Amino acid sequence: MQKKIIALAVAGLASTAAFAQSNVQIYGVVDVGYNRTSSSDTSTFSSRNALDSGLQSGSRIGFRGTEDLGNGLKASFVLEYGIGVDTGAGLAGPARQSFLALSNNYGTVAAGRQYTPQYGLISKVDPFGAGTVGDVTYGRGVYGMGAAVAPTTIRLNNLVAYVSPSFSGFNVIAGYTADGLGDEDATLKTAKDADAEIWAINPNYSNGPLFVGLNYHQVKVDAAGYKDRVWDLGASYDFGVVKLAGVYGQIKNDNYGVAAAIPGATGGDNTKSKQWMIGATIPVGAAGNVLVSYSRNKIDSDWVAADGAKASKWALGYTHALSKRTNLYAVYAKISTNTEAEGSFSVKGGAAIGGGADDYTSGLNLGVRHQF
């Protein structure tokens, strides 16, 4: 009996030591609020009033940990899953993030499902942090991952990413995936050619109140015969009384394999989308911020129906911190389109809105977010 007690004690001490080494933390976001979306661009959808989850930030629960491997080398991981606070259900689809990383003085290499470098850049300069109906992306992800591929993608599967150390405020993020939208296929050549091969590079510079970042990524799908090339340049400067921000970007889709694939095309369906945003964050007292932005989007395309499509969006919001972890928010946004763009743009709904895709052009969010 005494030997069994000693063995259990030793096992308990060993498991405790292992847990301490891995340094596991639980974190998350609980975000819920009133979400009104209205003014269907094509009058197809009725106005929607709902209690939705994840309006400012997607509600989630996550686990992260680090382990010191010695000689300056560390291992770390992130496992993060979405939650619908309004219904209590786990959100459909894959994990938000799931990756394993190794890091030392030369930088970090991470492998798994991760945010795109483009999302990291845009969320830094957008006053609304790429959240709420004020989101600069017109509810389509970050400018669309590409003109034809996964237009709301902000995370990539199978991504191997490198994050360099900071050198006097300058660092670089680079990534590659053989299929960013699913699992790599190696059964038939036709199936493998359908994989979305993506690579990206994102240099950034931060120095006190100044931030400047550049993103470039390419999406190629051989089976579909097209290549998307995307670049964005964003910057912000905090003057204290106001923080100004702006971004300009382009998406160029080259359909190199199927000429005139879209009915009505005049010479293939090559498309170029240009977009820009200017915005400001204005502190109000010690706990509040007024948020404002204006953005424009224009499409030039061989597809006659889409050529010349234009949309503009303005957004106004206010956030108030109740504590370091809890804040209130109120945001209103409105989109205006020309005839060619009708039905193609939308304010952002919520992390789990019903009814699928929509073309609402005005939205209101009133909610509370708690981070732990």
Short mmCIF file of N, CA, C and O in Angstrom, two decimals, residues 60-167:
data_model
loop_
_atom_site.label_atom_id
_atom_site.label_comp_id
_atom_site.label_asym_id
_atom_site.label_seq_id
_atom_site.Cartn_x
_atom_site.Cartn_y
_atom_site.Cartn_z
N ARG A 60 -15.11 33.47 -29.05
CA ARG A 60 -14.23 32.31 -29.18
C ARG A 60 -13.74 31.83 -27.83
O ARG A 60 -13.80 32.55 -26.84
N ILE A 61 -13.22 30.65 -27.83
CA ILE A 61 -12.43 30.15 -26.70
C ILE A 61 -11.17 29.54 -27.29
O ILE A 61 -11.20 28.89 -28.33
N GLY A 62 -10.03 29.80 -26.61
CA GLY A 62 -8.77 29.33 -27.16
C GLY A 62 -7.82 28.84 -26.08
O GLY A 62 -7.97 29.14 -24.89
N PHE A 63 -6.86 28.07 -26.53
CA PHE A 63 -5.81 27.54 -25.66
C PHE A 63 -4.47 27.86 -26.31
O PHE A 63 -4.29 27.63 -27.51
N ARG A 64 -3.55 28.40 -25.54
CA ARG A 64 -2.21 28.66 -26.06
C ARG A 64 -1.19 28.31 -25.00
O ARG A 64 -1.47 28.36 -23.79
N GLY A 65 -0.02 27.94 -25.45
CA GLY A 65 1.01 27.55 -24.50
C GLY A 65 2.39 27.67 -25.10
O GLY A 65 2.56 27.72 -26.33
N THR A 66 3.38 27.73 -24.25
CA THR A 66 4.78 27.78 -24.67
C THR A 66 5.60 26.82 -23.80
O THR A 66 5.23 26.52 -22.66
N GLU A 67 6.68 26.36 -24.36
CA GLU A 67 7.62 25.52 -23.61
C GLU A 67 9.03 25.93 -23.99
O GLU A 67 9.37 26.04 -25.18
N ASP A 68 9.86 26.16 -23.00
CA ASP A 68 11.26 26.50 -23.21
C ASP A 68 12.04 25.21 -23.45
O ASP A 68 12.15 24.36 -22.58
N LEU A 69 12.59 25.08 -24.66
CA LEU A 69 13.32 23.87 -25.03
C LEU A 69 14.82 23.98 -24.76
O LEU A 69 15.56 23.03 -24.98
N GLY A 70 15.26 25.14 -24.30
CA GLY A 70 16.67 25.34 -24.01
C GLY A 70 17.43 25.92 -25.19
O GLY A 70 16.98 25.87 -26.34
N ASN A 71 18.57 26.53 -24.91
CA ASN A 71 19.42 27.13 -25.95
C ASN A 71 18.69 28.18 -26.77
O ASN A 71 18.94 28.34 -27.97
N GLY A 72 17.75 28.88 -26.12
CA GLY A 72 17.03 29.96 -26.80
C GLY A 72 15.89 29.51 -27.68
O GLY A 72 15.24 30.33 -28.34
N LEU A 73 15.60 28.21 -27.73
CA LEU A 73 14.53 27.68 -28.58
C LEU A 73 13.26 27.46 -27.76
O LEU A 73 13.31 26.92 -26.65
N LYS A 74 12.12 27.89 -28.31
CA LYS A 74 10.83 27.71 -27.65
C LYS A 74 9.82 27.09 -28.60
O LYS A 74 9.84 27.37 -29.81
N ALA A 75 8.94 26.27 -28.05
CA ALA A 75 7.81 25.72 -28.80
C ALA A 75 6.54 26.39 -28.28
O ALA A 75 6.42 26.67 -27.09
N SER A 76 5.60 26.64 -29.18
CA SER A 76 4.33 27.25 -28.77
C SER A 76 3.20 26.72 -29.66
O SER A 76 3.45 26.18 -30.74
N PHE A 77 1.98 26.89 -29.18
CA PHE A 77 0.83 26.43 -29.96
C PHE A 77 -0.37 27.33 -29.68
O PHE A 77 -0.44 28.01 -28.65
N VAL A 78 -1.33 27.32 -30.61
CA VAL A 78 -2.62 27.97 -30.45
C VAL A 78 -3.70 27.06 -31.00
O VAL A 78 -3.57 26.54 -32.12
N LEU A 79 -4.75 26.82 -30.22
CA LEU A 79 -5.94 26.10 -30.66
C LEU A 79 -7.14 26.98 -30.30
O LEU A 79 -7.38 27.23 -29.13
N GLU A 80 -7.90 27.43 -31.30
CA GLU A 80 -8.94 28.44 -31.06
C GLU A 80 -10.21 28.07 -31.83
O GLU A 80 -10.15 27.77 -33.03
N TYR A 81 -11.36 28.15 -31.14
CA TYR A 81 -12.62 27.72 -31.73
C TYR A 81 -13.70 28.78 -31.53
O TYR A 81 -13.80 29.40 -30.47
N GLY A 82 -14.52 28.98 -32.56
CA GLY A 82 -15.59 29.96 -32.50
C GLY A 82 -16.80 29.46 -31.74
O GLY A 82 -17.11 28.26 -31.75
N ILE A 83 -17.52 30.40 -31.11
CA ILE A 83 -18.72 30.07 -30.35
C ILE A 83 -19.82 31.08 -30.69
O ILE A 83 -19.57 32.29 -30.75
N GLY A 84 -21.01 30.62 -30.91
CA GLY A 84 -22.16 31.49 -31.13
C GLY A 84 -22.82 31.80 -29.79
O GLY A 84 -23.58 30.96 -29.28
N VAL A 85 -22.53 32.96 -29.22
CA VAL A 85 -23.06 33.29 -27.90
C VAL A 85 -24.58 33.38 -27.93
O VAL A 85 -25.27 33.03 -26.96
N ASP A 86 -25.15 33.83 -29.04
CA ASP A 86 -26.59 34.01 -29.13
C ASP A 86 -27.36 32.69 -29.12
O ASP A 86 -28.49 32.61 -28.64
N THR A 87 -26.76 31.63 -29.63
CA THR A 87 -27.44 30.33 -29.69
C THR A 87 -26.79 29.29 -28.80
O THR A 87 -27.37 28.22 -28.55
N GLY A 88 -25.56 29.56 -28.34
CA GLY A 88 -24.84 28.61 -27.51
C GLY A 88 -24.17 27.51 -28.29
O GLY A 88 -23.57 26.60 -27.71
N ALA A 89 -24.25 27.57 -29.61
CA ALA A 89 -23.69 26.51 -30.44
C ALA A 89 -22.27 26.86 -30.88
O ALA A 89 -21.92 28.03 -31.03
N GLY A 90 -21.47 25.83 -31.09
CA GLY A 90 -20.18 26.04 -31.72
C GLY A 90 -20.40 26.40 -33.18
O GLY A 90 -21.30 25.86 -33.83
N LEU A 91 -19.61 27.33 -33.69
CA LEU A 91 -19.79 27.75 -35.07
C LEU A 91 -19.38 26.65 -36.03
O LEU A 91 -18.38 25.95 -35.81
N ALA A 92 -20.14 26.51 -37.11
CA ALA A 92 -19.82 25.49 -38.11
C ALA A 92 -18.51 25.82 -38.80
O ALA A 92 -18.11 26.97 -38.90
N GLY A 93 -17.84 24.77 -39.28
CA GLY A 93 -16.60 24.99 -40.00
C GLY A 93 -15.39 24.64 -39.16
O GLY A 93 -15.50 24.16 -38.03
N PRO A 94 -14.20 24.88 -39.71
CA PRO A 94 -12.96 24.52 -39.01
C PRO A 94 -12.67 25.46 -37.85
O PRO A 94 -13.36 26.44 -37.62
N ALA A 95 -11.61 25.13 -37.12
CA ALA A 95 -11.15 25.99 -36.03
C ALA A 95 -10.78 27.37 -36.57
O ALA A 95 -10.40 27.51 -37.73
N ARG A 96 -10.90 28.37 -35.72
CA ARG A 96 -10.47 29.70 -36.12
C ARG A 96 -8.96 29.70 -36.40
O ARG A 96 -8.51 30.17 -37.43
N GLN A 97 -8.20 29.20 -35.44
CA GLN A 97 -6.76 29.05 -35.60
C GLN A 97 -6.33 27.72 -34.98
O GLN A 97 -6.91 27.27 -33.99
N SER A 98 -5.31 27.11 -35.55
CA SER A 98 -4.73 25.90 -34.97
C SER A 98 -3.34 25.74 -35.57
O SER A 98 -3.21 25.36 -36.73
N PHE A 99 -2.32 26.07 -34.79
CA PHE A 99 -0.96 25.97 -35.32
C PHE A 99 0.05 25.69 -34.22
O PHE A 99 -0.20 25.91 -33.04
N LEU A 100 1.20 25.17 -34.66
CA LEU A 100 2.33 24.89 -33.79
C LEU A 100 3.52 25.70 -34.30
O LEU A 100 3.70 25.83 -35.52
N ALA A 101 4.32 26.26 -33.38
CA ALA A 101 5.42 27.14 -33.79
C ALA A 101 6.69 26.85 -33.01
O ALA A 101 6.65 26.40 -31.86
N LEU A 102 7.81 27.13 -33.66
CA LEU A 102 9.12 27.10 -33.03
C LEU A 102 9.75 28.48 -33.22
O LEU A 102 9.66 29.06 -34.31
N SER A 103 10.39 28.99 -32.16
CA SER A 103 10.98 30.33 -32.26
C SER A 103 12.30 30.39 -31.51
O SER A 103 12.53 29.67 -30.54
N ASN A 104 13.17 31.28 -32.01
CA ASN A 104 14.43 31.60 -31.33
C ASN A 104 14.79 33.04 -31.69
O ASN A 104 13.93 33.81 -32.16
N ASN A 105 16.04 33.41 -31.50
CA ASN A 105 16.45 34.79 -31.77
C ASN A 105 16.37 35.17 -33.24
O ASN A 105 16.44 36.35 -33.59
N TYR A 106 16.25 34.16 -34.11
CA TYR A 106 16.19 34.43 -35.55
C TYR A 106 14.76 34.55 -36.07
O TYR A 106 14.56 34.78 -37.27
N GLY A 107 13.77 34.36 -35.21
CA GLY A 107 12.40 34.51 -35.62
C GLY A 107 11.54 33.32 -35.26
O GLY A 107 11.95 32.44 -34.49
N THR A 108 10.33 33.28 -35.82
CA THR A 108 9.35 32.23 -35.52
C THR A 108 8.87 31.58 -36.80
O THR A 108 8.56 32.26 -37.79
N VAL A 109 8.81 30.26 -36.78
CA VAL A 109 8.22 29.49 -37.88
C VAL A 109 6.99 28.77 -37.34
O VAL A 109 7.08 28.04 -36.34
N ALA A 110 5.83 29.00 -37.96
CA ALA A 110 4.58 28.41 -37.50
C ALA A 110 3.92 27.64 -38.64
O ALA A 110 4.00 28.05 -39.81
N ALA A 111 3.26 26.53 -38.32
CA ALA A 111 2.60 25.70 -39.32
C ALA A 111 1.20 25.34 -38.84
O ALA A 111 1.01 24.92 -37.71
N GLY A 112 0.21 25.51 -39.75
CA GLY A 112 -1.18 25.17 -39.42
C GLY A 112 -2.14 26.18 -40.01
O GLY A 112 -1.83 26.87 -40.99
N ARG A 113 -3.31 26.28 -39.41
CA ARG A 113 -4.33 27.23 -39.87
C ARG A 113 -4.09 28.56 -39.15
O ARG A 113 -4.17 28.64 -37.92
N GLN A 114 -3.85 29.63 -39.95
CA GLN A 114 -3.45 30.90 -39.37
C GLN A 114 -4.09 32.05 -40.14
O GLN A 114 -4.56 31.90 -41.26
N TYR A 115 -4.08 33.24 -39.51
CA TYR A 115 -4.54 34.45 -40.18
C TYR A 115 -3.64 34.80 -41.35
O TYR A 115 -2.42 34.56 -41.31
N THR A 116 -4.22 35.39 -42.38
CA THR A 116 -3.41 35.86 -43.51
C THR A 116 -2.65 37.12 -43.09
O THR A 116 -3.14 37.92 -42.28
N PRO A 117 -1.45 37.34 -43.64
CA PRO A 117 -0.74 38.60 -43.38
C PRO A 117 -1.56 39.82 -43.78
O PRO A 117 -1.48 40.87 -43.15
N GLN A 118 -2.38 39.69 -44.84
CA GLN A 118 -3.22 40.80 -45.27
C GLN A 118 -4.20 41.22 -44.18
O GLN A 118 -4.38 42.40 -43.91
N TYR A 119 -4.81 40.23 -43.53
CA TYR A 119 -5.75 40.54 -42.45
C TYR A 119 -5.04 41.25 -41.31
O TYR A 119 -5.57 42.19 -40.71
N GLY A 120 -3.83 40.80 -40.98
CA GLY A 120 -3.07 41.45 -39.93
C GLY A 120 -2.82 42.91 -40.23
O GLY A 120 -2.93 43.77 -39.35
N LEU A 121 -2.49 43.21 -41.48
CA LEU A 121 -2.24 44.60 -41.87
C LEU A 121 -3.50 45.44 -41.83
O LEU A 121 -3.54 46.52 -41.23
N ILE A 122 -4.57 44.96 -42.48
CA ILE A 122 -5.79 45.76 -42.58
C ILE A 122 -6.43 45.98 -41.21
O ILE A 122 -6.90 47.08 -40.91
N SER A 123 -6.42 44.96 -40.36
CA SER A 123 -7.04 45.12 -39.04
C SER A 123 -6.27 46.12 -38.17
O SER A 123 -6.85 46.70 -37.25
N LYS A 124 -4.99 46.34 -38.46
CA LYS A 124 -4.21 47.32 -37.70
C LYS A 124 -4.57 48.76 -38.09
O LYS A 124 -4.58 49.65 -37.24
N VAL A 125 -4.86 48.99 -39.36
CA VAL A 125 -5.09 50.36 -39.81
C VAL A 125 -6.58 50.74 -39.87
O VAL A 125 -6.91 51.93 -39.85
N ASP A 126 -7.46 49.77 -39.96
CA ASP A 126 -8.90 50.05 -39.95
C ASP A 126 -9.30 50.51 -38.55
O ASP A 126 -9.10 49.79 -37.58
N PRO A 127 -9.89 51.71 -38.41
CA PRO A 127 -10.32 52.17 -37.08
C PRO A 127 -11.26 51.18 -36.39
O PRO A 127 -11.29 51.11 -35.15
N PHE A 128 -12.02 50.41 -37.17
CA PHE A 128 -12.97 49.44 -36.61
C PHE A 128 -12.34 48.06 -36.43
O PHE A 128 -13.04 47.10 -36.06
N GLY A 129 -11.03 47.94 -36.70
CA GLY A 129 -10.34 46.68 -36.49
C GLY A 129 -10.89 45.54 -37.32
O GLY A 129 -10.83 44.38 -36.92
N ALA A 130 -11.42 45.86 -38.52
CA ALA A 130 -12.04 44.85 -39.38
C ALA A 130 -13.18 44.13 -38.67
O ALA A 130 -13.41 42.94 -38.85
N GLY A 131 -13.91 44.87 -37.82
CA GLY A 131 -15.04 44.30 -37.10
C GLY A 131 -16.24 45.24 -37.15
O GLY A 131 -16.12 46.39 -37.57
N THR A 132 -17.39 44.77 -36.74
CA THR A 132 -18.69 45.48 -36.76
C THR A 132 -19.10 45.81 -38.19
O THR A 132 -18.39 45.49 -39.15
N VAL A 133 -20.24 46.48 -38.35
CA VAL A 133 -20.68 46.88 -39.69
C VAL A 133 -19.79 47.99 -40.26
O VAL A 133 -19.87 48.30 -41.45
N GLY A 134 -18.91 48.57 -39.43
CA GLY A 134 -17.99 49.59 -39.91
C GLY A 134 -16.78 49.02 -40.62
O GLY A 134 -16.00 49.76 -41.22
N ASP A 135 -16.61 47.72 -40.58
CA ASP A 135 -15.53 46.99 -41.23
C ASP A 135 -15.25 47.52 -42.64
O ASP A 135 -16.16 47.61 -43.46
N VAL A 136 -14.00 47.86 -42.93
CA VAL A 136 -13.63 48.43 -44.23
C VAL A 136 -13.82 47.46 -45.38
O VAL A 136 -13.82 47.84 -46.54
N THR A 137 -14.04 46.18 -45.10
CA THR A 137 -14.03 45.17 -46.16
C THR A 137 -15.38 44.95 -46.84
O THR A 137 -15.53 44.00 -47.61
N TYR A 138 -16.38 45.75 -46.57
CA TYR A 138 -17.69 45.58 -47.18
C TYR A 138 -18.28 44.19 -46.92
O TYR A 138 -18.99 43.62 -47.76
N GLY A 139 -17.96 43.63 -45.77
CA GLY A 139 -18.51 42.33 -45.41
C GLY A 139 -18.00 41.18 -46.23
O GLY A 139 -18.58 40.10 -46.22
N ARG A 140 -16.89 41.36 -46.96
CA ARG A 140 -16.41 40.32 -47.87
C ARG A 140 -15.06 39.76 -47.43
O ARG A 140 -14.28 39.30 -48.25
N GLY A 141 -14.74 39.80 -46.15
CA GLY A 141 -13.41 39.42 -45.75
C GLY A 141 -12.50 40.62 -45.98
O GLY A 141 -12.95 41.73 -46.17
N VAL A 142 -11.22 40.41 -46.00
CA VAL A 142 -10.28 41.52 -46.17
C VAL A 142 -10.09 41.79 -47.66
O VAL A 142 -9.22 41.22 -48.30
N TYR A 143 -10.93 42.66 -48.19
CA TYR A 143 -10.92 43.01 -49.62
C TYR A 143 -11.15 41.80 -50.51
O TYR A 143 -10.94 41.85 -51.72
N GLY A 144 -11.54 40.70 -49.93
CA GLY A 144 -11.57 39.46 -50.68
C GLY A 144 -10.16 38.92 -50.76
O GLY A 144 -9.21 39.65 -51.00
N MET A 145 -9.99 37.63 -50.48
CA MET A 145 -8.65 37.04 -50.60
C MET A 145 -8.16 37.16 -52.03
O MET A 145 -6.99 37.28 -52.31
N GLY A 146 -9.10 37.15 -52.95
CA GLY A 146 -8.81 37.33 -54.36
C GLY A 146 -10.11 37.54 -55.08
O GLY A 146 -11.18 37.31 -54.53
N ALA A 147 -10.06 37.98 -56.32
CA ALA A 147 -11.28 38.31 -57.05
C ALA A 147 -12.16 37.09 -57.27
O ALA A 147 -13.37 37.20 -57.35
N ALA A 148 -11.56 35.92 -57.39
CA ALA A 148 -12.36 34.73 -57.69
C ALA A 148 -12.25 33.64 -56.63
O ALA A 148 -13.04 32.71 -56.61
N VAL A 149 -11.26 33.73 -55.75
CA VAL A 149 -11.03 32.67 -54.77
C VAL A 149 -11.43 33.12 -53.38
O VAL A 149 -10.94 34.11 -52.88
N ALA A 150 -12.34 32.38 -52.75
CA ALA A 150 -12.66 32.55 -51.33
C ALA A 150 -12.75 34.02 -50.93
O ALA A 150 -11.90 34.51 -50.19
N PRO A 151 -13.76 34.74 -51.39
CA PRO A 151 -13.81 36.19 -51.17
C PRO A 151 -13.97 36.64 -49.72
O PRO A 151 -13.89 37.83 -49.46
N THR A 152 -14.18 35.73 -48.77
CA THR A 152 -14.27 36.16 -47.38
C THR A 152 -13.20 35.51 -46.51
O THR A 152 -13.29 35.50 -45.29
N THR A 153 -12.16 34.96 -47.13
CA THR A 153 -11.13 34.25 -46.37
C THR A 153 -10.22 35.21 -45.63
O THR A 153 -9.64 36.12 -46.22
N ILE A 154 -10.06 34.99 -44.31
CA ILE A 154 -9.07 35.73 -43.53
C ILE A 154 -8.10 34.78 -42.83
O ILE A 154 -7.17 35.23 -42.17
N ARG A 155 -8.32 33.47 -43.01
CA ARG A 155 -7.40 32.47 -42.47
C ARG A 155 -7.10 31.45 -43.55
O ARG A 155 -7.94 31.18 -44.40
N LEU A 156 -5.91 30.86 -43.50
CA LEU A 156 -5.50 29.89 -44.50
C LEU A 156 -5.15 28.56 -43.85
O LEU A 156 -4.52 28.53 -42.79
N ASN A 157 -5.53 27.48 -44.50
CA ASN A 157 -5.13 26.15 -44.06
C ASN A 157 -3.69 25.85 -44.51
O ASN A 157 -3.20 26.45 -45.48
N ASN A 158 -3.06 24.91 -43.84
CA ASN A 158 -1.77 24.38 -44.28
C ASN A 158 -0.70 25.45 -44.47
O ASN A 158 0.22 25.30 -45.27
N LEU A 159 -0.82 26.54 -43.74
CA LEU A 159 0.09 27.67 -43.93
C LEU A 159 1.38 27.49 -43.12
O LEU A 159 1.34 27.25 -41.92
N VAL A 160 2.50 27.62 -43.80
CA VAL A 160 3.80 27.69 -43.14
C VAL A 160 4.24 29.15 -43.18
O VAL A 160 4.40 29.72 -44.27
N ALA A 161 4.37 29.76 -42.01
CA ALA A 161 4.66 31.20 -41.94
C ALA A 161 5.94 31.45 -41.17
O ALA A 161 6.28 30.72 -40.24
N TYR A 162 6.64 32.51 -41.58
CA TYR A 162 7.84 32.95 -40.88
C TYR A 162 7.64 34.39 -40.44
O TYR A 162 7.22 35.24 -41.23
N VAL A 163 7.92 34.66 -39.16
CA VAL A 163 7.84 36.02 -38.61
C VAL A 163 9.23 36.38 -38.11
O VAL A 163 9.77 35.72 -37.21
N SER A 164 9.82 37.41 -38.70
CA SER A 164 11.18 37.79 -38.33
C SER A 164 11.19 38.57 -37.02
O SER A 164 10.15 39.12 -36.61
N PRO A 165 12.33 38.65 -36.35
CA PRO A 165 12.44 39.55 -35.20
C PRO A 165 12.32 41.01 -35.68
O PRO A 165 12.40 41.28 -36.88
N SER A 166 12.14 41.90 -34.76
CA SER A 166 12.07 43.33 -35.09
C SER A 166 13.46 43.93 -35.09
O SER A 166 14.22 43.78 -34.12
N PHE A 167 13.82 44.60 -36.19
CA PHE A 167 15.10 45.29 -36.30
C PHE A 167 14.83 46.79 -36.38
O PHE A 167 14.42 47.30 -37.43
#
